CSV table of C-alpha atoms and ligand atoms in Angstrom, one decimal:
chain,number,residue,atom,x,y,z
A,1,UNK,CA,109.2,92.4,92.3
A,2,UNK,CA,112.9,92.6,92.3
A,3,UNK,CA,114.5,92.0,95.8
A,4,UNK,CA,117.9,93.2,96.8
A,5,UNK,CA,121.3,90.9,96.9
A,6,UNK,CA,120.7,92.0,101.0
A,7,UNK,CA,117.3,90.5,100.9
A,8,UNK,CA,117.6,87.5,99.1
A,9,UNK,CA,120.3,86.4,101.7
A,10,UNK,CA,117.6,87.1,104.3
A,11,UNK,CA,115.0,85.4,102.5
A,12,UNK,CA,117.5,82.2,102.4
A,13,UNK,CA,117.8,82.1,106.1
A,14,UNK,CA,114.4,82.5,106.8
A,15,UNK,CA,114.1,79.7,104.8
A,16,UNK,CA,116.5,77.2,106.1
A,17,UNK,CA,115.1,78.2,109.8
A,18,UNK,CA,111.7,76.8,108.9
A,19,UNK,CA,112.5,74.1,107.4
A,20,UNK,CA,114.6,73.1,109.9
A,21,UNK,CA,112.8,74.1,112.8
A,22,UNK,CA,109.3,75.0,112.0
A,23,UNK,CA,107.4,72.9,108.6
A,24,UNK,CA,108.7,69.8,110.7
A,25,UNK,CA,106.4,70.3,113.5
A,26,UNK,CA,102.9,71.7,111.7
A,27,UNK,CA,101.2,68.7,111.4
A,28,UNK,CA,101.5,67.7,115.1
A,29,UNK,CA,100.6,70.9,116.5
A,30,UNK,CA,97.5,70.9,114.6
A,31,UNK,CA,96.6,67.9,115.7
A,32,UNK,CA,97.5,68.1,119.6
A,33,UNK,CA,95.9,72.1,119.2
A,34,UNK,CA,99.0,72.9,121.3
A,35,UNK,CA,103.1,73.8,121.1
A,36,UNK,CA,104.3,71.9,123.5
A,37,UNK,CA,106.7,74.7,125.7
A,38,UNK,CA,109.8,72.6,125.4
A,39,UNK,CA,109.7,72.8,121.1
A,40,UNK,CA,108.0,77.0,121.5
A,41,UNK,CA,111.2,77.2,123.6
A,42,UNK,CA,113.6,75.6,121.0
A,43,UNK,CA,112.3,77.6,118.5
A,44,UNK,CA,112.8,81.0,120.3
A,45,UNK,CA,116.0,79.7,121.0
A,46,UNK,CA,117.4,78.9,117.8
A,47,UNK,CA,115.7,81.8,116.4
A,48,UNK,CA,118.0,84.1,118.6
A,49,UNK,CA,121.4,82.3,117.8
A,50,UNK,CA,119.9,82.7,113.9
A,51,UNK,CA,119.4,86.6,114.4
A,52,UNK,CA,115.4,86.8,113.5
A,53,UNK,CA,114.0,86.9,117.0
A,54,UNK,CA,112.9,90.6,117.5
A,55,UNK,CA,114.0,91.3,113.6
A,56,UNK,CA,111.4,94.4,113.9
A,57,UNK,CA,112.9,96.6,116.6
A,58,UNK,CA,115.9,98.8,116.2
A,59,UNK,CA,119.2,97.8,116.5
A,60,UNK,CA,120.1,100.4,119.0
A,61,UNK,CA,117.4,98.8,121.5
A,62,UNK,CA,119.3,95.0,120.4
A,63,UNK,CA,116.9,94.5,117.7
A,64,UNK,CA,117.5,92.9,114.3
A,65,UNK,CA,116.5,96.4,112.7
A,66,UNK,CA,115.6,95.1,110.0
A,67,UNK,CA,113.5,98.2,107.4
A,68,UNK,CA,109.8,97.5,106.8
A,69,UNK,CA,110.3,95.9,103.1
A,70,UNK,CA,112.8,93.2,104.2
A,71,UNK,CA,110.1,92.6,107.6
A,72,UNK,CA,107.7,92.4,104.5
A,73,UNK,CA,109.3,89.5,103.0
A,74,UNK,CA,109.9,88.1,106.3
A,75,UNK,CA,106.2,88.2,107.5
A,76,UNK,CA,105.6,86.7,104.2
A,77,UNK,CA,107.7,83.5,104.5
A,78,UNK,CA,105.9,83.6,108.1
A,79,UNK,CA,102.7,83.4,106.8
A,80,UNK,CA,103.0,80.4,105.1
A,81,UNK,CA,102.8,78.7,108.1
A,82,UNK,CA,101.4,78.9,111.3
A,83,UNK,CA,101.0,81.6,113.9
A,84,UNK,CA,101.3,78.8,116.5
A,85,UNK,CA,105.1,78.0,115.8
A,86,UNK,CA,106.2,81.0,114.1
A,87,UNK,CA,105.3,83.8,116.7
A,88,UNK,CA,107.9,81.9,119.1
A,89,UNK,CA,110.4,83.9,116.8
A,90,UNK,CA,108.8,87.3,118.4
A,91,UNK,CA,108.3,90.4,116.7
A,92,UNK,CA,107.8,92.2,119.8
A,93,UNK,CA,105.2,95.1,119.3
A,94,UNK,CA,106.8,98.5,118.7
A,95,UNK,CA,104.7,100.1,120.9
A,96,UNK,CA,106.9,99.2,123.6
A,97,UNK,CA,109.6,101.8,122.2
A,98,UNK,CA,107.6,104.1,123.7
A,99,UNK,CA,109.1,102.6,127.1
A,100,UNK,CA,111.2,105.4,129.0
A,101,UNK,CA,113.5,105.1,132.0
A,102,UNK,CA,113.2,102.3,134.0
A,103,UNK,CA,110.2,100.7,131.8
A,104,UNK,CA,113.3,99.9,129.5
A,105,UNK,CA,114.9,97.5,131.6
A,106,UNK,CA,112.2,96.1,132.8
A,107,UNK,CA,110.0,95.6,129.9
A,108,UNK,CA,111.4,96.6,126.0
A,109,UNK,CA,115.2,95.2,127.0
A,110,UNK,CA,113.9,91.7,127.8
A,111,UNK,CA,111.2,92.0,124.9
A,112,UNK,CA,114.1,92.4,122.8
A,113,UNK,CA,116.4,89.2,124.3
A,114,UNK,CA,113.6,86.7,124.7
A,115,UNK,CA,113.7,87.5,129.0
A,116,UNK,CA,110.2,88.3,128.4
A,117,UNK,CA,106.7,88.0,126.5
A,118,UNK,CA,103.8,90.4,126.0
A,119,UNK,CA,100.5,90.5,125.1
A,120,UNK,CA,98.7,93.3,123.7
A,121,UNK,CA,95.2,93.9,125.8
A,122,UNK,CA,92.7,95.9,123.6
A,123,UNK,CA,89.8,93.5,123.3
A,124,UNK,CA,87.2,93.7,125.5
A,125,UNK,CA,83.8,91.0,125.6
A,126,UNK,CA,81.0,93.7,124.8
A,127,UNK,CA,83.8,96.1,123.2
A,128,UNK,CA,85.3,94.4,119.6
A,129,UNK,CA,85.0,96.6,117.1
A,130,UNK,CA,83.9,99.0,118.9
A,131,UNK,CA,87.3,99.5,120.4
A,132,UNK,CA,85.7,103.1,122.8
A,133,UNK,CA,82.9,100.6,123.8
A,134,UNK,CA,85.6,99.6,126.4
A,135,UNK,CA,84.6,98.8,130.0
A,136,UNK,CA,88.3,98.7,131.6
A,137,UNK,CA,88.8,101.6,133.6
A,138,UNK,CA,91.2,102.8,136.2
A,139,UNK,CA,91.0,105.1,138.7
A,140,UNK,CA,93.7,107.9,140.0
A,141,UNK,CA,94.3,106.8,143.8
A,142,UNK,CA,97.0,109.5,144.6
A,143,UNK,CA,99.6,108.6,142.7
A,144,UNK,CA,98.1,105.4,141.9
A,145,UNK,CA,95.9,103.7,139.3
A,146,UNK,CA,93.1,101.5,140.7
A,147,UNK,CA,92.2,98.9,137.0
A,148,UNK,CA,89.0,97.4,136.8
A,149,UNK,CA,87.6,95.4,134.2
A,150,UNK,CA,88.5,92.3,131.9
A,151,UNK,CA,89.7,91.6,128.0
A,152,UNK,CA,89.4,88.4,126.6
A,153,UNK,CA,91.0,86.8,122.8
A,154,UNK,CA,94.1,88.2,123.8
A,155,UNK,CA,96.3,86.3,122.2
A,156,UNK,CA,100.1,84.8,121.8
A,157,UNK,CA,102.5,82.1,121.8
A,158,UNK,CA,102.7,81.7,125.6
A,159,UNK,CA,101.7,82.7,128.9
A,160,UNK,CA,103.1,86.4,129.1
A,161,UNK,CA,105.0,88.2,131.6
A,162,UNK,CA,102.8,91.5,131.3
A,163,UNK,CA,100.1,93.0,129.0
A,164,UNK,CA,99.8,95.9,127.4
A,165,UNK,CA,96.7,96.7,128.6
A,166,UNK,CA,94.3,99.7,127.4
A,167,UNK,CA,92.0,101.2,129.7
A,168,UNK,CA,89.9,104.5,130.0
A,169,UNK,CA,91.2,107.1,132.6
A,170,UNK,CA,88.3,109.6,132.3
A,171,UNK,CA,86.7,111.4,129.4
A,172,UNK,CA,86.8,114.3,127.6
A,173,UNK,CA,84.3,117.2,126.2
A,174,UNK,CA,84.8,117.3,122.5
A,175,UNK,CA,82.2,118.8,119.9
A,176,UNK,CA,80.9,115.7,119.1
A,177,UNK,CA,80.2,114.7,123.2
A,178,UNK,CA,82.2,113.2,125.8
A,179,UNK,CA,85.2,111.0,124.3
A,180,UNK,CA,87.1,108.7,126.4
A,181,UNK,CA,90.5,109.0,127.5
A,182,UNK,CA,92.2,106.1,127.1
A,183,UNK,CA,95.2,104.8,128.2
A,184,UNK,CA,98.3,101.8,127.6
A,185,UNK,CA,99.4,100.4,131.0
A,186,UNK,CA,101.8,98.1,131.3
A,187,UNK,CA,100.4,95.5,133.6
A,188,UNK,CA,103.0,92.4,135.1
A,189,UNK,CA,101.1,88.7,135.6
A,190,UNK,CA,101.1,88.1,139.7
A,191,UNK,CA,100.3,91.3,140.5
A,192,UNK,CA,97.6,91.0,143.4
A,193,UNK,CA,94.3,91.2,141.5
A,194,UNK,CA,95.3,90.4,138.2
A,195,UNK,CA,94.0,86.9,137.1
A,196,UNK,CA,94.4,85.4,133.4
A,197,UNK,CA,93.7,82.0,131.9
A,198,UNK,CA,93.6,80.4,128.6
A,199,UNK,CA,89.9,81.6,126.6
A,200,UNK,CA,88.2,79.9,124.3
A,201,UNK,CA,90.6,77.4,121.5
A,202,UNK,CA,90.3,78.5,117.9
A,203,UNK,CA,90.1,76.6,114.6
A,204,UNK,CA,92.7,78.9,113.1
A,205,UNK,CA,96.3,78.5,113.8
A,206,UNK,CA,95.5,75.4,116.6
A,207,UNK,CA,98.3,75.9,119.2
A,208,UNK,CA,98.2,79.8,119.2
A,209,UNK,CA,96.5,80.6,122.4
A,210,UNK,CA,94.0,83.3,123.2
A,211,UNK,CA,93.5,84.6,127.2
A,212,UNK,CA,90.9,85.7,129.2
A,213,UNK,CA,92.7,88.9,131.7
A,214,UNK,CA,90.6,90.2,134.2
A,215,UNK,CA,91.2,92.7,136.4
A,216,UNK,CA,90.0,93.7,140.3
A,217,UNK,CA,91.4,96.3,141.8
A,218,UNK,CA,94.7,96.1,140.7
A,219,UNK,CA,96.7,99.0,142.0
A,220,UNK,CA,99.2,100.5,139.4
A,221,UNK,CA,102.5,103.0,140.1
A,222,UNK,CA,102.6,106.1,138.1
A,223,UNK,CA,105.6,104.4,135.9
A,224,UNK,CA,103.2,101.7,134.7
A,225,UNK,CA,101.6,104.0,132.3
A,226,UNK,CA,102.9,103.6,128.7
A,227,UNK,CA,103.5,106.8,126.8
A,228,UNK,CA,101.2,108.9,127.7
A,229,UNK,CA,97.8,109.4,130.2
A,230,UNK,CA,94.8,109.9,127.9
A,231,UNK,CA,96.7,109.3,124.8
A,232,UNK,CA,96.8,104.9,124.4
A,233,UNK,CA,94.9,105.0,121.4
A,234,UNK,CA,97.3,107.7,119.7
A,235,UNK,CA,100.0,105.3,120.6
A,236,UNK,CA,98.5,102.3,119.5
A,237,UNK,CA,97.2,103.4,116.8
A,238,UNK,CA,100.7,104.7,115.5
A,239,UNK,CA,101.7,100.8,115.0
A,240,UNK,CA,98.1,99.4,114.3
A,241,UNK,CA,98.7,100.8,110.6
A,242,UNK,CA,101.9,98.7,110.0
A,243,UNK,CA,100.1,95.5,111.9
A,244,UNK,CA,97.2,95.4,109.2
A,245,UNK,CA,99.9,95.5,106.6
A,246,UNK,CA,102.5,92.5,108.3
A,247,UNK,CA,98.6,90.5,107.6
A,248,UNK,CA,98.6,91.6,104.7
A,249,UNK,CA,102.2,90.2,103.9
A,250,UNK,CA,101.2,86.9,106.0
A,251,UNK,CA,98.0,86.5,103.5
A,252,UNK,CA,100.3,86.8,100.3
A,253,UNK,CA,102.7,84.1,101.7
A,254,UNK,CA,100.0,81.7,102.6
A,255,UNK,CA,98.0,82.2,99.3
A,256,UNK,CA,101.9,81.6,97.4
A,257,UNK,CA,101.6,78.6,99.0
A,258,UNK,CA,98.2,77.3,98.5
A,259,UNK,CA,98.5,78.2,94.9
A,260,UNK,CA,101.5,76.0,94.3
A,261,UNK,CA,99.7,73.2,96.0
A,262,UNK,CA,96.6,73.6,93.8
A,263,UNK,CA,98.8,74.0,90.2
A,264,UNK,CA,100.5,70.9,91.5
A,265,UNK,CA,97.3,69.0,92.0
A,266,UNK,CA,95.7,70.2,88.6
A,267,UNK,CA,98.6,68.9,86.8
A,268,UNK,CA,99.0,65.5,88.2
A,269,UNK,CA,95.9,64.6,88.7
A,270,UNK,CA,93.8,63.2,86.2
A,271,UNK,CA,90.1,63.1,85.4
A,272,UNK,CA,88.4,62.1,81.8
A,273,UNK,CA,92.0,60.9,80.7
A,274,UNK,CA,93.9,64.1,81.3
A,275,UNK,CA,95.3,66.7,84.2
A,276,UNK,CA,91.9,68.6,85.6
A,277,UNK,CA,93.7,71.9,84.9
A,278,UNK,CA,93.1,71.6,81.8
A,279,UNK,CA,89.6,71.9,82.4
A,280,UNK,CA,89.0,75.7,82.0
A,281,UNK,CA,86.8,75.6,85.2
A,282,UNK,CA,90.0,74.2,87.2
A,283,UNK,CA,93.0,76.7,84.9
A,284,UNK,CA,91.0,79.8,85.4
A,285,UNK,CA,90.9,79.1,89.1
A,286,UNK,CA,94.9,79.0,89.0
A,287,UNK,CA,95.2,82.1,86.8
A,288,UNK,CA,92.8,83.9,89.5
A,289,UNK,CA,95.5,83.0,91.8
A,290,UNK,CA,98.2,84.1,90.0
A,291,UNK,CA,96.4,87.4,89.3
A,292,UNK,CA,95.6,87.8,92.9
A,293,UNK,CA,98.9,87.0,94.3
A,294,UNK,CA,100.5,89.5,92.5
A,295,UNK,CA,98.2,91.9,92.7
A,296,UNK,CA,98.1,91.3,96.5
A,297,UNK,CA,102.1,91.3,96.1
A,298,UNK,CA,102.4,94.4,94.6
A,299,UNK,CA,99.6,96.6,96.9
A,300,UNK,CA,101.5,95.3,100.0
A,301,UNK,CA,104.9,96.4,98.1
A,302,UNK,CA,103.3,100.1,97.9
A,303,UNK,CA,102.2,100.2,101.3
A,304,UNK,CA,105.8,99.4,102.3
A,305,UNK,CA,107.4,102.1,100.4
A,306,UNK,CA,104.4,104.8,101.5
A,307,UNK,CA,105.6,103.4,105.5
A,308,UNK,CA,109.3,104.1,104.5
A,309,UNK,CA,108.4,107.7,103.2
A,310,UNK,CA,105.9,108.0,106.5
A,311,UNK,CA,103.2,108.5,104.0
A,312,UNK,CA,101.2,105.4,104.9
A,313,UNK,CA,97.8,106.4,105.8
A,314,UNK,CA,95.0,104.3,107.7
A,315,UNK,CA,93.3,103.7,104.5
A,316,UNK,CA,96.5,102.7,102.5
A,317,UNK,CA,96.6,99.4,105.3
A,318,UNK,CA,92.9,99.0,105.3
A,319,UNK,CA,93.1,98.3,101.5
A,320,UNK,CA,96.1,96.2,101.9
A,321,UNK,CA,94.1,94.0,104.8
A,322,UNK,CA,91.0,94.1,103.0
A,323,UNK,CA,92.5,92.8,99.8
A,324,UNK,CA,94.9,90.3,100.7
A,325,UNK,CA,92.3,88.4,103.7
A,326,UNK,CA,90.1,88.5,101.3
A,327,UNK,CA,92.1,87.1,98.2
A,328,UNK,CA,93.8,84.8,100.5
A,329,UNK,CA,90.5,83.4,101.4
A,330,UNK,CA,89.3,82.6,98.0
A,331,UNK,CA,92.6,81.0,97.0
A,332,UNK,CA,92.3,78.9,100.0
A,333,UNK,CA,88.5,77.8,99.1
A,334,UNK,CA,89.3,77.1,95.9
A,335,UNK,CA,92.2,74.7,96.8
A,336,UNK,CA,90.2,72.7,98.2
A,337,UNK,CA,87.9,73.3,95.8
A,338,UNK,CA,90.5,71.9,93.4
A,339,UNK,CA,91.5,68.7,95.3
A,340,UNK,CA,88.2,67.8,95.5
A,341,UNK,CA,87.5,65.6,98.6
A,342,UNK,CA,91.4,65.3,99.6
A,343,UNK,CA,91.1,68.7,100.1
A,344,UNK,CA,89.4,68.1,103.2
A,345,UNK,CA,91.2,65.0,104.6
A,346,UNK,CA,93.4,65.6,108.0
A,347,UNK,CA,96.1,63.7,105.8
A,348,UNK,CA,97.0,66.6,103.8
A,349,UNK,CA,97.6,70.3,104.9
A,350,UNK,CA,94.9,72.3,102.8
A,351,UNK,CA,92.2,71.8,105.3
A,352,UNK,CA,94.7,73.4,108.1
A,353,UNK,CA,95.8,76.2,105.4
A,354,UNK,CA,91.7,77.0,104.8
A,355,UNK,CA,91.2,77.2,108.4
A,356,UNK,CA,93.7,79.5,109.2
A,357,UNK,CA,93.1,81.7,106.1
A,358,UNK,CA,90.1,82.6,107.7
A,359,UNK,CA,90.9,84.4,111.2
A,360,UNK,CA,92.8,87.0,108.6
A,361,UNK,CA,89.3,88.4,107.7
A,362,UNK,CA,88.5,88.7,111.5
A,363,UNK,CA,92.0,90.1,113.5
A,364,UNK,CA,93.7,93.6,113.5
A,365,UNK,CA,90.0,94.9,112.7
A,366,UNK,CA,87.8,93.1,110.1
A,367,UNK,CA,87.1,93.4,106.5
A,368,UNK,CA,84.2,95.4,107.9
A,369,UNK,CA,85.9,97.8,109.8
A,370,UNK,CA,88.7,98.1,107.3
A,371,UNK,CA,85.7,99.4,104.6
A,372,UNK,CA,84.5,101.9,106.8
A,373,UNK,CA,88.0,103.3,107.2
A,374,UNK,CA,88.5,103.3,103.5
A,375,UNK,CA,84.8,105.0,102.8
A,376,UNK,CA,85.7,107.7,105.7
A,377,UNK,CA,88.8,108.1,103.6
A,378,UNK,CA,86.8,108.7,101.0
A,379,UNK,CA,84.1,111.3,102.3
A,380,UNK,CA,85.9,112.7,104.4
A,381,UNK,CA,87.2,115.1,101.5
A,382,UNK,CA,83.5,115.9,100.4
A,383,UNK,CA,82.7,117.2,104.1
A,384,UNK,CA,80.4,114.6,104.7
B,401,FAD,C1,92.4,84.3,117.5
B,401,FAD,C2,92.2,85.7,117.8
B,401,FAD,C3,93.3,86.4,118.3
B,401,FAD,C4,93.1,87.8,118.7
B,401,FAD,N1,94.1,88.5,119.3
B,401,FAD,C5,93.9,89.7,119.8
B,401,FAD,C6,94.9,90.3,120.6
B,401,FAD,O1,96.0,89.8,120.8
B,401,FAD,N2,94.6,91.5,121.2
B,401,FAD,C7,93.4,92.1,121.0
B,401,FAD,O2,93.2,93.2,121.6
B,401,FAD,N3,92.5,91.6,120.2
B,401,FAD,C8,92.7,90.3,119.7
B,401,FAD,N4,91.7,89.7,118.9
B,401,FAD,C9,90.4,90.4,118.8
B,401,FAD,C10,90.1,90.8,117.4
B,401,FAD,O3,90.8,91.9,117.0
B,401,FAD,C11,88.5,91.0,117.3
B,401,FAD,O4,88.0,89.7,117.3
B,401,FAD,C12,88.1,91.7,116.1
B,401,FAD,O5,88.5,93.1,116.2
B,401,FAD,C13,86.5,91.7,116.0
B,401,FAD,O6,85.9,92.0,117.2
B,401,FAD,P1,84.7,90.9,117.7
B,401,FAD,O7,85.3,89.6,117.5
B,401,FAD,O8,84.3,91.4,119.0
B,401,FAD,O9,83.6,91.1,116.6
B,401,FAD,P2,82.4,92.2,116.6
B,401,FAD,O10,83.0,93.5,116.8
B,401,FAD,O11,81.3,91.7,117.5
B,401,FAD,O12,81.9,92.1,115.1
B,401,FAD,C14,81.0,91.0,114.7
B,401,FAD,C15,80.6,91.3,113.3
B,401,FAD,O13,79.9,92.6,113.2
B,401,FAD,C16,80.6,93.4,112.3
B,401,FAD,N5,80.5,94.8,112.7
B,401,FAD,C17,80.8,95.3,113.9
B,401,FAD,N6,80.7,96.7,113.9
B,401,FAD,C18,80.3,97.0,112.6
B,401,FAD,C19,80.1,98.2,111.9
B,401,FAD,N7,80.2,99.4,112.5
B,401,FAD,N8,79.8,98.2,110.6
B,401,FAD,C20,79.7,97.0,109.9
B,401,FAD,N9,79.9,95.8,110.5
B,401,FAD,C21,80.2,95.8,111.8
B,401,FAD,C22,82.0,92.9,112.2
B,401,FAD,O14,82.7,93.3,111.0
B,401,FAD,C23,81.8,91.4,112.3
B,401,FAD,O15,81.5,90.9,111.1
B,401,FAD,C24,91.8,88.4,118.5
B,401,FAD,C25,90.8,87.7,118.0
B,401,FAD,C26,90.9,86.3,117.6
B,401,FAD,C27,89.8,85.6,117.1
C-alpha cells in the first residue's frame, strides 16, 4: 500500500500523540474499567492543540477535513488501542452536518470544538438488530413532539450533552405493509423527562461506557428534528456505510499489532531447544496473519476509494466488517494461542487486545447482519 508524503506526516503525528498521551495510560484503565475525566479531558485537550480532534468533518464547519483514506489510516492507528482513551479525540458523527439554522450553533459547532458530546441513540432492549423493531415513539402535540420510550448500549467516552435519538413518528402503507417512519431527534440531557445512566460495563474496551436513555414524555420543539420527519433511517443510514468501514480499519490496526507481538514471541521464545516459530504449527499461524492483514489491508483500501468515487455500496462495507472482525478475531485467538499461558496473564496486554477484538463482531451490525446484507446483494439481481 503506498501512502502519500501528506499521509505519512499524518501517520507520524498520530503516532507521537499516542505515545505520548494515550499507550501510557492502557494498562490502568483496564484495570480501574474507567477514564478517569481529568486524563479523558487531557486527552481531548491535547488532541485539539494537535489538530486530530474532529479530523472527520469538513473544514468549513472547523473540522480537520481530513478525505476518507487519510481518516483510514487514522482509524487504523486508533485501533490499536482502545476505544476507551482514544474516542476522547472525537470523530463527531457526520450525521450531525445535516444540522441547519440554529441546530448549527447549538449542536454541530460545539461537536466540532470539543463544547459538546453526543451520542448516537439507535438501540433499543427488544429492538437490536432488528433496528424497525423499535418501541421509541413520539407523538405530534401541535407543533410539538411528545417521545416515549427507552434505548440502552448507547455508548461513548463520557456523559453527553444530547443524543441523537431515533424514534418512529407514524407509519407508512407500502406494498409490502405498514413501514415505520422513523425519525433523528436531537434530544439535550436535563430536559424534563429525559433520564440516562451508565448500563451495563463491558469486557471490551473497559472504560468505554455504555447508557441506558429513557424517555417520558419528553416534549420536543419542531427544530429538534434532525434532517428530515420520516426520513432518520435514510439519514443514518447515509453514514452507517462509512462507520462499518472506520471498524474495519480499527480491526486491521489491532490485528498489525497483535501480529507483531506474536512474531516477537515465536522468535524469542524457546521450546525443544529452539524459537516455537519454527514449529510449522506456530509459523503458519504468523503467515495466516500476514495473509490476513493484508488482505484485510487491501479490501478496506478498496472500500475507501469506492467512498471517494460515491460508489460504496452497503454490501462493499458489509464485506469490509465482516472480513476484518472476523480476521481480527482469529489473529487475536491465536496470540494467545501463541504465548501459551502468558497469553492470558493481566501482566501482559494480549488478554485486553482478545477481549476487545471481540465487540468488533457484535457493533455497527454483526457479522450476521452484515451476511444478510451481502446475500441480499447478491439475490437481489436474480429477483428473488
Ligand atoms: C459496547 C457496545 C456499544 C454499543 N454502542 C452503540 C451505540 O452507540 N449506539 C447504538 O445505537 N447501538 C450501540 N450498540 C448496539 C449494537 O449495535 C448492537 O448490540 C448490535 O447491533 C446487536 O444487537 P443486539 O445486541 O440486540 O443483538 P441481537 O439483535 O439480539 O442479536 C443476537 C444474535 O442473534 C443474531 N441475529 C439477530 N437477527 C438475526 C437474523 N435476522 N439473522 C441471523 N442472525 C440474527 C445476531 O447476529 C446475534 O448473533 C452497542 C453495543 C455494544 C455491545
Amino acid at each position: 500500500m503506498s501512502i502519500s508524503h501528506e499521509n505519512e506526516l499524518l501517520l507520524k503525528t498520530v503516532r507521537e500523540f499516542m505515545d505520548a498521551e494515550i499507550y501510557p495510560h492502557e494498562e490502568e484503565v483496564d484495570r480501574l474499567g474507567d477514564v478517569p475525566e481529568a486524563l479523558g479531558r487531557q486527552i481531548e485537550q491535547r488532541s485539539i492543540e494537535a489538530g486530530l480532534f474532529a479530523a472527520n468533518l469538513p473544514e468549513r464547519v472547523g473540522g480537520g477535513g481530513l478525505n476518507k483514506t487519510a481518516m483510514a489510516l487514522l482509524e487504523r492507528e486508533y485501533g490499536k488501542t482502545s476505544h476507551a482513551l482514544h474516542s476522547w479525540i472525537a470523530r463527531p458523527t457526520e450525521i450531525l452536518l445535516a444540522c441547519r439554522d440554529e441546530q448549527i450553533d447549538k449542536y454541530l459547532l460545539p461537536c466540532v470544538n470539543g463544547a459538546k458530546r453526543e451520542l448516537f441513540a439507535l438501540t433499543e432492549p427488544g429492538a437490536g438488530s432488528d433496528v424497525m423493531g423499535m418501541k421509541s415513539n413520539a407523538q405530534r402535540q401541535g407543533d410539538s413532539w411528545i417521545l416515549n420510550g427507552s434505548k440502552h448500549f448507547i455508548s461513548g467516552p463520557c456523559l453527553p450533552d444530547f443524543a441523537i435519538v431515533f424514534a418512529s413518528t407514524g407509519s407508512d402503507d407500502t406494498p409490502r405493509g405498514p413501514r415505520k417512519r422513523v425519525t433523528a431527534f436531537l434530544v439535550d440531557v436535563g430536559l424534563d423527562g429525559f433520564s440516562i445512566q451508565e448500563g451495563s460495563r463491558c469486557v471490551s474496551y473497559r472504560g468505554y461506557k455504555t447508557f441506558e436513555l429513557s424517555f417520558d414524555n419528553v416534549r420536543l420543539g419542531p427544530n429538534q428534528i434532525l434532517g428530515e420527519e420520516g426520513k432518520g433511517l435514510e439519514l443514518s443510514g447515509k453514514w452507517l456505510g462509512m462507520g462499518r468501514i472506520w471498524v474495519g480499519a480499527s480491526c486491521v490496526g489491532k490485528a498489525e499489532r497483535l501480529a507483531d507481538m506474536a512474531t516477537d514471541w515465536a522468535a524469542n521464545r524457546k521450546q525443544f531447544g529452539q524459537p516455537i516459530g519454527k514449529f510449522q504449527a506456530t509459523g503458519f499461524k504468523l503467515a495466516d496473519m500476514a495473509i490476513g492483514i493484508r488482505t484485510g489491508d487491501l479490501m478496506l483500501m478498496d472500500a475507501v476509494d469506492r467512498a471517494e468515487k460515491n460508489q460504496l455500496t452497503d454490501a462493499d462495507a458489509a464485506m469490509v466488517k465482516v472480513y476484518c472482525s472476523e480476521m481480527l478475531n482469529r489473529v487475536a485467538d491465536d496470540t494467545v494461542q501463541i504465548f501459551g499461558g502468558m497469553g492470558l496473564m493481566e501482566e501482559l496486554p494480549v488478554q485486553r487486545l482478545w477481549r476487545d477484538s471481540r465487540l468488533e463482531r457484535i457493533w455497527d451490525g454483526t457479522s450476521e447482519i452484515q451476511r444478510h446484507i451481502i446475500t441480499r446483494s447478491l439475490l437481489r439481481p436474480h429477483g428473488a
